[in-house]
Amino acid sequence: MTPTIGARLRDLGAGWPRHASGPVTAMSDLVVPPAEAQDREPDETGQQTPRALRRERRRRAQEEAAEQRYLRRLARANGHDSVPHRGSYALGGGRVAALDPPTMWRATTVQACGLWPFASGSGAPMTGIPLGQHIHTGATVCGDPLNWFTRARYISNPSLFMLGMPGLGKSTLINRMLIGLSAQGVVPLVLGDLKPDYADTVRALGGQVISIARGVGGLNVLDPGAMGLAAAKIGGQAGQALAAETHGRVLNMVAALLTIVRGAPISDHEQSVLSACLRHLRERTPQGQTFRLPDLLNVLEEGPPQVRQVTLDRGQESRYRDAVDPLHRSLLGILDGPLGDTFASDTSTRVDPDATAVCIDISRIGEADGQLTAAAMLAAWSDGLGTVAASHALADAGLAPRRWFFTVLDELWRPLRAASGIVDRIDALTRLNRSLGLADAKITHTLKDAEALGSEADKAKARGFVERAGMVACAGLPKAEMEDLGRVVGLSRREIELVSSWSSPPGWAQDGGHEEPPGRGRFLIKVGGRPGIPIRVAITDAERHLHDTNTRWVANGDADRMRAERAAVMRAVTGGDLPSTLDMLPHQGGEQEHHDAGHHDAGHR
């Protein structure tokens, strides 16, 4: 700061004796040469010769001419017709040609810091199955209900509820979870494959595919299945407890069939009569044998004492008949109606508890046969979840290794619309998955599937499926649907707008090319009050061949070729020679998409 006029400058050396820093300093022997002897720049002396000045002017003129030529060359390139019209025509106006997107490189933060010093972690969840890339950051997103419950502890209930319009890739995302969890030793259970969407994948994984339809295969709903075999094998008090649980599961399944046939739930009195009949059948049936629905009908006809006691007939035949006749008629409706051929005979193929994956295929049931479809789905759920309970009971007894399971309950709207009160049966079958070492994925289209139910109690129970789910995944949905879902899940306005935009169609195709439906492969994963994670799923060639839900929309000339390609991929997956086999297959739909994932990855462009 410049001192003011008249101010006295402060002497910083006042009070210090002379030579206090020593007899000799760095400045003691410093000799400054005279000005004429110093090395000075030519332009500082003012004594340049005319020849030097002319040489300097020529140099500067040459530099200015070269700069003008460069600017004129840029102007000509900027005005060329091949350059897209971006910015202004002036120099530096921003007119540039279109550039290809740069290559994305992925690496862990430990590796990337040596290649690029500004790398940082993505912050996206990396525990579980690689699902896709974050739409905004490009980071890899991993997750599934089982790993997020057991390893990451993100959720308190290992369940996933998925909603979305048809054709946007809901089953594709579940299929990826199924493949990844199978590689981790988890047993996938597809309990009721309607299209089928998962049968080819389960076959490629070396699993078991069971078909249920008229004339194809049946399922005896009174067969205790794996739970009965496990109870006999365990024995003792634990075996008796498992046998009692088997009795309750069979009772719920018969009640569900009666609910579908009647279109209304059965009464508590009729349920008590059914329970007494099933106990009587189990007591008189030899060990290792099973009974069927006609046997249950015969017990009602005979009226043994333990059954009559429940009906409070007081020794009067007329009171007994009045009590059991409605139930008798409903059972006759099952046997002689649309469900009899499928559920009145012995089980054609039992679920193998040691299989690597299981798919119960009900795709051969007619689309218009809603009652049989709903009954087959409920029977498949009951049989599959009974297998899970049997496996854990054997593991608790030390008779089998501990196994985890992942169940897929697709097209949930089908059984919900089959009959009033069926939501209670679904709730009874699936509520205790956390205690069973079981993760599940329920898939439907919209929340209006629950609103279409008859009573307010059923609607509330169906909405409870979404409220109890640990994860909620949303594909493209209309804005009104997203607002209804937001009141249940807790979506922000920005999240509602984002998912709603995925259901809005783009502009009309200008070239008539193959345009994907809006929002295909895009999902918003919501967990509690956390912000949603928007992802984009890019499938591999193996997934594309194994999981094609539009096989009916293939021209005749291409059907044989696609079947051959799918068979080749299945052989490659089963035989462990996937890369070399895929190289020989023709690619469809443009460029091949690959999916890479790593732990705490960082993306660089």
Coordinates of C-alpha atoms in Angstrom, one line a residue:
M1 CA 0.0 0.0 0.0
T2 CA 1.4 3.4 -0.9
P3 CA 1.9 5.6 2.1
T4 CA 0.1 8.9 2.3
I5 CA 2.0 12.2 1.9
G6 CA 3.6 13.2 5.1
A7 CA 3.4 9.8 6.7
R8 CA 6.6 8.5 8.3
L9 CA 7.9 5.2 6.9
R10 CA 8.5 2.5 9.5
D11 CA 12.1 1.3 9.9
L12 CA 11.9 -2.4 10.0
G13 CA 15.5 -2.6 11.2
A14 CA 15.2 -0.3 14.1
G15 CA 16.5 -1.7 17.4
W16 CA 18.8 -4.3 15.7
P17 CA 22.5 -4.0 16.2
R18 CA 24.8 -3.8 13.1
H19 CA 26.0 -7.1 11.7
A20 CA 23.3 -9.0 13.8
S21 CA 22.8 -11.5 11.0
G22 CA 26.5 -12.3 10.8
P23 CA 29.7 -10.7 9.5
V24 CA 29.0 -11.8 5.9
T25 CA 25.6 -12.1 4.1
A26 CA 24.5 -13.2 0.7
M27 CA 24.6 -9.6 -0.4
S28 CA 28.0 -8.7 1.0
D29 CA 30.1 -9.6 -2.1
L30 CA 27.5 -8.7 -4.7
V31 CA 29.0 -6.5 -7.4
V32 CA 26.6 -4.8 -9.9
P33 CA 28.3 -4.1 -13.3
P34 CA 27.7 -0.8 -15.0
A35 CA 24.7 -0.4 -17.3
E36 CA 26.8 -0.5 -20.5
A37 CA 28.3 -3.8 -19.4
Q38 CA 25.0 -5.6 -18.7
D39 CA 23.4 -8.0 -21.2
R40 CA 20.3 -6.3 -22.4
E41 CA 17.6 -7.3 -25.0
P42 CA 17.9 -5.6 -28.4
D43 CA 14.6 -3.8 -28.0
E44 CA 15.6 -2.4 -24.7
T45 CA 18.8 -0.7 -25.8
G46 CA 17.2 1.6 -28.4
Q47 CA 20.3 1.2 -30.5
Q48 CA 19.1 -1.4 -33.1
T49 CA 20.6 -1.2 -36.5
P50 CA 18.4 -0.4 -39.6
R51 CA 19.2 -3.9 -41.0
A52 CA 18.0 -5.6 -37.8
L53 CA 14.8 -3.5 -37.9
R54 CA 14.1 -4.5 -41.5
R55 CA 14.6 -8.2 -40.7
E56 CA 12.2 -8.0 -37.7
R57 CA 9.5 -6.3 -39.9
R58 CA 9.8 -9.0 -42.6
R59 CA 9.5 -11.7 -39.9
R60 CA 6.4 -10.1 -38.5
A61 CA 4.8 -9.7 -42.0
Q62 CA 5.4 -13.3 -42.8
E63 CA 3.7 -14.4 -39.5
E64 CA 0.7 -12.2 -40.2
A65 CA 0.4 -13.5 -43.8
A66 CA 0.6 -17.1 -42.6
E67 CA -2.1 -16.4 -40.1
Q68 CA -4.4 -14.8 -42.7
R69 CA -3.9 -17.8 -45.0
Y70 CA -4.9 -20.1 -42.2
L71 CA -8.0 -18.0 -41.4
R72 CA -9.1 -18.0 -45.1
R73 CA -8.6 -21.8 -45.2
L74 CA -10.9 -22.2 -42.2
A75 CA -13.5 -19.9 -43.8
R76 CA -13.6 -22.0 -46.9
A77 CA -13.9 -25.2 -44.9
N78 CA -16.6 -23.6 -42.7
G79 CA -18.7 -22.6 -45.7
H80 CA -18.6 -26.0 -47.4
D81 CA -22.1 -27.5 -48.1
S82 CA -21.2 -30.8 -46.5
V83 CA -20.9 -29.2 -43.1
P84 CA -24.2 -29.2 -41.2
H85 CA -25.7 -25.8 -40.5
R86 CA -24.8 -25.3 -36.9
G87 CA -24.0 -21.8 -35.6
S88 CA -23.1 -18.9 -37.8
Y89 CA -21.0 -18.6 -41.0
A90 CA -18.5 -16.2 -39.3
L91 CA -15.2 -17.4 -38.2
G92 CA -15.5 -19.2 -34.8
G93 CA -19.3 -19.3 -35.2
G94 CA -19.5 -22.8 -34.0
R95 CA -20.2 -24.6 -37.3
V96 CA -18.8 -28.2 -36.8
A97 CA -19.4 -31.5 -38.4
A98 CA -21.3 -34.3 -36.6
L99 CA -19.0 -36.4 -34.5
D100 CA -19.4 -40.1 -33.6
P101 CA -20.0 -40.7 -29.9
P102 CA -16.7 -41.5 -28.1
T103 CA -16.0 -45.0 -26.9
M104 CA -17.0 -45.7 -23.3
W105 CA -14.3 -47.5 -21.2
R106 CA -15.0 -49.1 -17.9
A107 CA -12.6 -50.0 -15.1
T108 CA -12.5 -50.1 -11.4
T109 CA -11.5 -46.9 -9.5
V110 CA -8.2 -48.6 -8.6
Q111 CA -7.3 -49.2 -12.2
A112 CA -8.8 -46.0 -13.8
C113 CA -6.9 -43.7 -11.5
G114 CA -3.7 -44.6 -13.3
L115 CA -5.1 -44.1 -16.7
W116 CA -7.1 -41.0 -16.1
P117 CA -6.5 -39.0 -12.9
F118 CA -10.0 -37.6 -12.7
A119 CA -11.8 -40.9 -12.3
S120 CA -14.4 -41.3 -9.5
G121 CA -16.8 -43.9 -8.3
S122 CA -20.3 -43.9 -9.9
G123 CA -22.3 -44.3 -6.7
A124 CA -24.8 -46.7 -8.3
P125 CA -25.5 -50.0 -6.4
M126 CA -23.1 -52.7 -7.4
T127 CA -24.4 -55.7 -5.4
G128 CA -26.3 -58.3 -7.2
I129 CA -27.0 -59.2 -10.8
P130 CA -25.8 -56.7 -13.5
L131 CA -29.0 -55.2 -14.8
G132 CA -28.0 -52.3 -17.1
Q133 CA -26.7 -48.8 -17.2
H134 CA -27.8 -45.8 -15.3
I135 CA -29.6 -43.6 -17.8
H136 CA -28.1 -40.3 -16.6
T137 CA -24.6 -41.3 -15.5
G138 CA -23.9 -44.4 -17.6
A139 CA -22.8 -46.3 -14.5
T140 CA -23.5 -50.0 -14.2
V141 CA -26.4 -50.8 -12.0
C142 CA -26.6 -54.2 -10.3
G143 CA -29.4 -55.6 -8.1
D144 CA -32.0 -58.3 -7.4
P145 CA -34.3 -58.9 -4.4
L146 CA -32.2 -61.7 -3.0
N147 CA -28.8 -60.0 -3.0
W148 CA -30.2 -56.7 -1.9
F149 CA -31.8 -58.5 1.1
T150 CA -29.0 -60.9 2.1
R151 CA -25.8 -59.1 1.2
A152 CA -26.4 -55.3 0.7
R153 CA -29.2 -55.1 3.3
Y154 CA -31.0 -52.5 1.2
I155 CA -34.4 -54.0 1.6
S156 CA -36.2 -55.7 4.5
N157 CA -38.3 -58.1 2.3
P158 CA -36.8 -60.1 -0.6
S159 CA -39.5 -59.3 -3.1
L160 CA -39.9 -57.4 -6.3
F161 CA -43.1 -56.0 -7.8
M162 CA -42.9 -55.0 -11.4
L163 CA -45.4 -52.9 -13.4
G164 CA -45.4 -51.8 -17.0
M165 CA -47.2 -51.7 -20.3
P166 CA -47.0 -54.8 -22.5
G167 CA -43.9 -55.2 -24.7
L168 CA -41.5 -53.0 -22.8
G169 CA -39.2 -55.7 -21.5
K170 CA -40.5 -56.7 -18.1
S171 CA -39.9 -60.4 -18.6
T172 CA -36.6 -59.7 -20.2
L173 CA -35.3 -58.0 -17.0
I174 CA -36.6 -60.9 -14.9
N175 CA -35.0 -63.3 -17.3
R176 CA -31.6 -61.6 -16.7
M177 CA -32.1 -61.9 -12.9
L178 CA -33.0 -65.6 -13.4
I179 CA -29.8 -66.4 -15.3
G180 CA -27.6 -64.4 -12.9
L181 CA -29.1 -65.9 -9.8
S182 CA -28.8 -69.4 -11.3
A183 CA -25.0 -68.8 -11.8
Q184 CA -24.8 -67.9 -8.0
G185 CA -26.4 -71.2 -7.0
V186 CA -29.9 -70.0 -6.4
V187 CA -32.7 -72.2 -7.8
P188 CA -35.1 -70.2 -10.1
L189 CA -38.8 -71.3 -10.0
V190 CA -41.0 -70.0 -12.8
L191 CA -44.4 -71.0 -11.4
G192 CA -46.8 -70.6 -14.3
D193 CA -45.2 -69.6 -17.6
L194 CA -48.0 -68.3 -19.8
K195 CA -46.3 -67.5 -23.2
P196 CA -43.8 -69.2 -22.5
D197 CA -41.1 -66.6 -21.7
Y198 CA -38.7 -68.6 -19.6
A199 CA -39.0 -72.3 -20.7
D200 CA -36.1 -72.1 -23.2
T201 CA -33.9 -70.4 -20.6
V202 CA -34.6 -73.0 -18.0
R203 CA -33.8 -75.8 -20.5
A204 CA -30.5 -74.1 -21.5
L205 CA -29.6 -74.0 -17.8
G206 CA -30.2 -77.7 -17.5
G207 CA -33.4 -77.3 -15.5
Q208 CA -36.8 -79.0 -15.5
V209 CA -39.8 -77.9 -17.6
I210 CA -43.2 -79.3 -16.6
S211 CA -46.2 -78.8 -19.0
I212 CA -49.7 -78.5 -17.6
A213 CA -52.7 -78.5 -20.0
R214 CA -55.6 -80.7 -21.2
G215 CA -54.2 -83.9 -22.7
V216 CA -50.6 -82.8 -21.9
G217 CA -50.1 -83.0 -18.2
G218 CA -52.0 -82.8 -15.0
L219 CA -51.4 -81.8 -11.4
N220 CA -53.1 -83.6 -8.4
V221 CA -53.8 -80.8 -6.0
L222 CA -54.3 -83.3 -3.1
D223 CA -50.8 -84.7 -3.6
P224 CA -48.5 -83.6 -0.7
G225 CA -45.6 -83.7 -3.2
A226 CA -42.2 -82.9 -1.9
M227 CA -43.5 -81.8 1.5
G228 CA -45.1 -85.2 2.1
L229 CA -41.9 -87.0 1.1
A230 CA -39.8 -84.7 3.3
A231 CA -42.1 -85.2 6.3
A232 CA -41.8 -88.9 6.0
K233 CA -38.0 -88.7 5.7
I234 CA -37.5 -86.4 8.6
G235 CA -39.9 -88.1 11.0
G236 CA -40.4 -87.2 14.7
Q237 CA -41.8 -84.0 15.9
A238 CA -40.3 -82.0 13.0
G239 CA -41.8 -84.4 10.5
Q240 CA -45.2 -84.0 12.2
A241 CA -45.0 -80.3 12.0
L242 CA -44.2 -80.4 8.3
A243 CA -47.1 -82.8 7.7
A244 CA -49.4 -80.4 9.4
E245 CA -48.2 -77.6 7.2
T246 CA -48.7 -79.8 4.2
H247 CA -52.3 -80.3 5.3
G248 CA -52.9 -76.6 5.4
R249 CA -51.3 -76.0 2.0
V250 CA -53.5 -78.7 0.4
L251 CA -56.6 -77.2 2.1
N252 CA -55.8 -73.7 0.8
M253 CA -55.4 -75.1 -2.7
V254 CA -58.7 -77.0 -2.8
A255 CA -60.4 -73.9 -1.4
A256 CA -58.9 -71.8 -4.2
L257 CA -60.2 -74.2 -6.8
L258 CA -63.6 -74.0 -5.3
T259 CA -63.4 -70.2 -5.3
I260 CA -62.6 -70.2 -9.0
V261 CA -65.5 -72.5 -9.9
R262 CA -68.0 -70.7 -7.8
G263 CA -66.9 -67.2 -8.5
A264 CA -67.0 -66.5 -4.7
P265 CA -65.1 -67.6 -1.7
I266 CA -66.3 -70.7 0.3
S267 CA -67.6 -70.3 3.9
D268 CA -65.6 -71.1 7.0
H269 CA -68.0 -74.0 7.7
E270 CA -67.3 -75.6 4.3
Q271 CA -63.6 -75.1 4.9
S272 CA -63.9 -77.0 8.2
V273 CA -65.7 -79.9 6.4
L274 CA -62.9 -80.0 3.8
S275 CA -60.3 -80.1 6.5
A276 CA -62.0 -83.1 8.2
C277 CA -62.3 -84.9 4.9
L278 CA -58.6 -84.5 4.1
R279 CA -57.6 -85.8 7.5
H280 CA -59.8 -88.8 7.1
L281 CA -58.3 -89.5 3.7
R282 CA -54.7 -89.2 5.0
E283 CA -55.4 -91.5 7.9
R284 CA -56.8 -94.3 5.8
T285 CA -54.4 -94.0 2.8
P286 CA -51.4 -96.3 3.0
Q287 CA -47.9 -94.8 3.4
G288 CA -46.4 -93.7 0.1
Q289 CA -49.8 -93.5 -1.8
T290 CA -51.8 -90.4 -2.7
F291 CA -55.5 -89.7 -3.0
R292 CA -57.3 -87.6 -5.6
L293 CA -60.4 -85.3 -5.9
P294 CA -62.8 -88.3 -6.6
D295 CA -61.7 -89.8 -3.3
L296 CA -62.5 -86.6 -1.5
L297 CA -66.0 -86.7 -3.2
N298 CA -66.5 -90.2 -2.0
V299 CA -65.7 -89.2 1.6
L300 CA -68.4 -86.5 1.5
E301 CA -70.8 -89.1 0.1
E302 CA -70.1 -91.6 2.8
G303 CA -70.1 -89.2 5.7
P304 CA -67.7 -90.7 8.3
P305 CA -68.2 -89.8 11.9
Q306 CA -65.4 -87.3 12.1
V307 CA -66.9 -85.4 9.1
R308 CA -70.4 -85.5 10.4
Q309 CA -69.2 -84.2 13.8
V310 CA -68.0 -81.0 12.1
T311 CA -71.4 -80.5 10.3
L312 CA -73.3 -80.7 13.6
D313 CA -75.9 -83.1 12.1
R314 CA -76.8 -84.5 15.6
G315 CA -77.4 -87.9 14.0
Q316 CA -79.9 -86.6 11.4
E317 CA -79.1 -87.4 7.8
S318 CA -81.1 -84.5 6.5
R319 CA -79.0 -82.0 8.5
Y320 CA -75.8 -83.6 7.2
R321 CA -77.0 -83.4 3.6
D322 CA -78.0 -79.8 3.9
A323 CA -74.6 -78.9 5.3
V324 CA -72.5 -80.7 2.6
D325 CA -74.6 -80.5 -0.5
P326 CA -73.3 -77.0 -1.6
L327 CA -69.8 -78.3 -1.2
H328 CA -70.6 -81.5 -2.9
R329 CA -72.0 -79.7 -5.9
S330 CA -68.9 -77.5 -6.2
L331 CA -66.6 -80.5 -6.2
L332 CA -68.7 -82.1 -8.9
G333 CA -68.3 -78.9 -10.8
I334 CA -64.6 -79.2 -10.6
L335 CA -64.6 -82.9 -11.7
D336 CA -67.1 -82.6 -14.5
G337 CA -66.3 -79.0 -15.5
P338 CA -63.3 -77.3 -17.2
L339 CA -60.9 -78.2 -14.4
G340 CA -61.5 -81.9 -14.0
D341 CA -59.2 -83.4 -16.6
T342 CA -56.3 -81.4 -15.3
F343 CA -56.6 -81.6 -11.5
A344 CA -58.6 -84.9 -10.9
S345 CA -55.9 -87.2 -12.1
D346 CA -52.4 -88.1 -10.8
T347 CA -49.6 -85.7 -11.1
S348 CA -47.8 -86.3 -14.5
T349 CA -44.4 -84.9 -13.4
R350 CA -43.4 -83.9 -9.9
V351 CA -41.1 -81.0 -9.2
D352 CA -37.5 -82.2 -8.8
P353 CA -36.2 -80.5 -5.6
D354 CA -32.6 -81.0 -6.8
A355 CA -33.1 -79.4 -10.2
T356 CA -31.0 -76.3 -11.1
A357 CA -34.1 -74.5 -12.3
V358 CA -37.8 -75.3 -12.7
C359 CA -40.4 -73.9 -15.1
I360 CA -44.1 -75.0 -15.0
D361 CA -45.3 -74.3 -18.5
I362 CA -49.0 -73.6 -18.9
S363 CA -48.8 -71.9 -22.3
R364 CA -50.8 -74.6 -24.0
I365 CA -53.9 -73.7 -22.1
G366 CA -56.3 -71.7 -24.3
E367 CA -56.2 -67.9 -24.0
A368 CA -60.0 -67.8 -23.5
D369 CA -60.0 -70.4 -20.7
G370 CA -59.5 -68.0 -17.8
Q371 CA -60.7 -70.4 -15.1
L372 CA -58.3 -73.2 -16.1
T373 CA -55.4 -70.7 -16.4
A374 CA -56.0 -69.2 -13.0
A375 CA -56.4 -72.6 -11.4
A376 CA -53.2 -73.9 -13.1
M377 CA -51.2 -70.9 -11.9
L378 CA -52.4 -71.3 -8.3
A379 CA -51.7 -75.0 -8.4
A380 CA -48.2 -74.3 -9.8
W381 CA -47.5 -71.7 -7.0
S382 CA -48.7 -74.1 -4.3
D383 CA -46.6 -77.0 -5.6
G384 CA -43.5 -74.9 -6.1
L385 CA -43.7 -73.2 -2.7
G386 CA -44.3 -76.5 -1.1
T387 CA -41.1 -77.7 -2.7
V388 CA -39.3 -74.8 -1.2
A389 CA -40.6 -75.5 2.3
A390 CA -39.6 -79.2 1.9
S391 CA -36.1 -78.2 0.9
H392 CA -35.6 -76.0 3.9
A393 CA -37.1 -78.6 6.3
L394 CA -34.6 -81.2 5.0
A395 CA -31.8 -78.6 5.4
D396 CA -32.9 -77.9 9.0
A397 CA -32.8 -81.6 9.8
G398 CA -29.3 -81.9 8.3
L399 CA -30.5 -84.2 5.5
A400 CA -29.8 -81.8 2.6
P401 CA -27.7 -78.7 1.8
R402 CA -29.3 -75.3 2.3
R403 CA -30.6 -73.8 -0.9
W404 CA -32.1 -70.5 -1.8
F405 CA -34.9 -70.0 -4.3
F406 CA -36.2 -67.2 -6.6
T407 CA -39.8 -67.5 -7.7
V408 CA -41.3 -65.7 -10.7
L409 CA -45.1 -65.0 -10.6
D410 CA -45.8 -63.5 -14.0
E411 CA -49.1 -62.1 -15.3
L412 CA -50.5 -61.7 -11.8
W413 CA -53.7 -60.1 -13.2
R414 CA -54.9 -63.4 -14.5
P415 CA -55.7 -65.2 -11.2
L416 CA -56.8 -61.9 -9.6
R417 CA -59.6 -61.6 -12.1
A418 CA -60.6 -65.2 -12.0
A419 CA -62.9 -65.0 -8.9
S420 CA -63.7 -62.9 -5.9
G421 CA -61.6 -63.7 -2.9
I422 CA -58.8 -65.3 -4.9
V423 CA -56.5 -62.5 -3.6
D424 CA -56.7 -64.1 -0.2
R425 CA -55.3 -67.4 -1.5
I426 CA -52.5 -65.6 -3.3
D427 CA -51.7 -63.7 -0.1
A428 CA -51.7 -66.9 1.9
L429 CA -49.3 -68.6 -0.6
T430 CA -46.8 -65.8 -0.8
R431 CA -46.8 -63.7 2.4
L432 CA -44.2 -65.7 4.3
N433 CA -41.4 -65.7 1.7
R434 CA -38.9 -64.0 4.0
S435 CA -39.1 -66.8 6.5
L436 CA -38.9 -69.4 3.8
G437 CA -35.5 -68.3 2.3
L438 CA -37.3 -67.3 -0.8
A439 CA -37.1 -64.2 -3.1
D440 CA -40.0 -63.6 -5.5
A441 CA -40.9 -61.4 -8.4
K442 CA -44.5 -60.5 -9.1
I443 CA -45.3 -59.0 -12.5
T444 CA -48.4 -57.3 -13.7
H445 CA -49.3 -54.4 -16.0
T446 CA -50.9 -51.6 -13.8
L447 CA -52.4 -51.0 -10.4
K448 CA -55.8 -51.0 -12.1
D449 CA -55.5 -54.8 -12.1
A450 CA -56.1 -54.5 -8.4
E451 CA -58.7 -51.8 -8.7
A452 CA -60.7 -54.1 -11.0
L453 CA -61.4 -56.5 -8.1
G454 CA -64.9 -56.7 -6.6
S455 CA -64.7 -55.7 -3.0
E456 CA -62.8 -52.9 -1.3
A457 CA -61.1 -55.5 0.9
D458 CA -59.7 -57.4 -2.1
K459 CA -58.5 -54.1 -3.6
A460 CA -56.7 -53.2 -0.3
K461 CA -55.1 -56.7 -0.2
A462 CA -53.9 -56.5 -3.8
R463 CA -52.4 -53.0 -3.2
G464 CA -50.6 -54.6 -0.2
F465 CA -48.6 -56.7 -2.7
V466 CA -46.9 -53.4 -3.8
E467 CA -46.6 -51.9 -0.4
R468 CA -44.9 -55.0 1.1
A469 CA -42.5 -55.4 -1.9
G470 CA -38.9 -54.5 -1.1
M471 CA -38.2 -53.4 -4.7
V472 CA -40.7 -51.8 -7.1
A473 CA -39.6 -51.6 -10.8
C474 CA -41.7 -49.5 -13.2
A475 CA -41.5 -49.7 -17.0
G476 CA -43.4 -47.2 -19.2
L477 CA -46.8 -46.3 -17.7
P478 CA -49.3 -43.5 -18.4
K479 CA -49.1 -40.4 -16.2
A480 CA -52.4 -41.2 -14.4
E481 CA -51.2 -44.7 -13.5
M482 CA -47.9 -43.2 -12.2
E483 CA -49.8 -40.8 -10.0
D484 CA -51.8 -43.6 -8.5
L485 CA -48.6 -45.6 -8.0
G486 CA -46.9 -42.6 -6.4
R487 CA -49.5 -42.5 -3.7
V488 CA -48.6 -46.1 -2.7
V489 CA -44.8 -46.1 -3.3
G490 CA -43.9 -42.4 -2.9
L491 CA -42.7 -41.1 -6.3
S492 CA -41.4 -37.6 -6.9
R493 CA -42.9 -35.4 -9.6
R494 CA -39.7 -35.8 -11.6
E495 CA -39.8 -39.6 -11.4
I496 CA -43.5 -39.6 -12.5
E497 CA -42.7 -37.4 -15.5
L498 CA -39.7 -39.6 -16.4
V499 CA -41.6 -42.9 -16.4
S500 CA -44.6 -41.3 -18.1
S501 CA -42.3 -40.1 -21.0
W502 CA -41.3 -43.7 -21.7
S503 CA -44.9 -44.5 -22.5
S504 CA -45.3 -41.6 -24.9
P505 CA -44.7 -42.5 -28.6
P506 CA -42.0 -40.7 -30.6
G507 CA -42.5 -39.0 -34.0
W508 CA -43.5 -41.1 -37.0
A509 CA -40.6 -43.0 -38.7
Q510 CA -39.3 -41.1 -41.6
D511 CA -37.5 -44.0 -43.3
G512 CA -39.9 -46.8 -42.4
G513 CA -37.1 -48.5 -40.4
H514 CA -37.4 -50.7 -37.4
E515 CA -38.2 -48.4 -34.4
E516 CA -38.5 -49.9 -30.9
P517 CA -41.6 -49.1 -28.8
P518 CA -41.1 -46.1 -26.6
G519 CA -39.5 -46.9 -23.3
R520 CA -38.4 -50.5 -24.2
G521 CA -35.7 -51.6 -21.9
R522 CA -36.0 -48.6 -19.5
F523 CA -37.0 -49.1 -15.9
L524 CA -37.2 -47.1 -12.7
I525 CA -36.1 -49.1 -9.6
K526 CA -37.6 -47.7 -6.4
V527 CA -36.7 -48.8 -2.9
G528 CA -38.6 -47.2 -0.1
G529 CA -38.0 -43.5 0.2
R530 CA -34.7 -43.5 -1.7
P531 CA -34.6 -41.7 -5.1
G532 CA -35.4 -44.0 -8.0
I533 CA -32.7 -45.5 -10.2
P534 CA -33.4 -45.2 -13.9
I535 CA -31.7 -47.9 -15.9
R536 CA -31.5 -49.0 -19.5
V537 CA -31.2 -52.8 -20.2
A538 CA -29.2 -53.9 -23.2
I539 CA -29.5 -57.6 -23.9
T540 CA -26.9 -59.9 -25.3
D541 CA -27.3 -62.2 -28.4
A542 CA -27.7 -65.2 -26.2
E543 CA -30.5 -63.6 -24.3
R544 CA -32.1 -62.3 -27.5
H545 CA -32.3 -65.9 -29.0
L546 CA -33.4 -67.5 -25.7
H547 CA -36.0 -64.9 -24.8
D548 CA -38.2 -63.8 -27.7
T549 CA -41.8 -63.0 -26.8
N550 CA -42.8 -62.3 -30.4
T551 CA -42.2 -65.7 -32.0
R552 CA -45.7 -65.7 -33.5
W553 CA -44.9 -62.5 -35.5
V554 CA -42.2 -64.1 -37.7
A555 CA -42.6 -64.7 -41.4
N556 CA -42.8 -68.2 -42.6
G557 CA -39.4 -68.1 -44.3
D558 CA -37.7 -66.9 -41.1
A559 CA -39.3 -69.2 -38.6
D560 CA -37.1 -72.3 -39.3
R561 CA -34.0 -70.1 -39.2
M562 CA -34.9 -68.6 -35.9
R563 CA -35.7 -72.0 -34.4
A564 CA -32.3 -73.3 -35.6
E565 CA -30.5 -70.3 -34.1
R566 CA -32.3 -70.7 -30.8
A567 CA -31.4 -74.4 -30.7
A568 CA -27.8 -73.6 -31.5
V569 CA -27.6 -71.1 -28.6
M570 CA -29.2 -73.6 -26.2
R571 CA -26.6 -76.2 -27.2
A572 CA -23.8 -73.6 -26.7
V573 CA -25.0 -72.6 -23.3
T574 CA -25.5 -76.1 -22.1
G575 CA -22.1 -77.3 -23.6
G576 CA -20.1 -74.3 -22.3
D577 CA -19.0 -73.2 -25.8
L578 CA -21.0 -70.0 -26.1
P579 CA -18.5 -67.6 -27.7
S580 CA -17.5 -69.7 -30.6
T581 CA -21.1 -70.7 -31.4
L582 CA -22.4 -67.1 -31.3
D583 CA -19.7 -66.0 -33.8
M584 CA -21.3 -68.3 -36.3
L585 CA -24.8 -67.0 -35.8
P586 CA -26.1 -64.1 -38.0
H587 CA -26.8 -61.0 -35.9
Q588 CA -30.2 -59.3 -36.1
G589 CA -31.3 -55.7 -35.5
G590 CA -28.1 -53.9 -36.2
E591 CA -25.1 -53.7 -34.0
Q592 CA -24.5 -56.1 -31.3
E593 CA -24.8 -54.8 -27.8
H594 CA -22.7 -56.0 -24.9
H595 CA -22.9 -55.5 -21.3
D596 CA -19.9 -55.2 -19.1
A597 CA -19.9 -54.7 -15.3
G598 CA -17.3 -54.3 -12.6
H599 CA -17.1 -53.3 -9.0
H600 CA -17.2 -49.6 -8.2
D601 CA -16.7 -48.8 -11.9
A602 CA -15.9 -45.5 -13.4
G603 CA -16.9 -44.5 -16.9
H604 CA -14.6 -42.4 -19.2
R605 CA -15.4 -40.9 -22.6

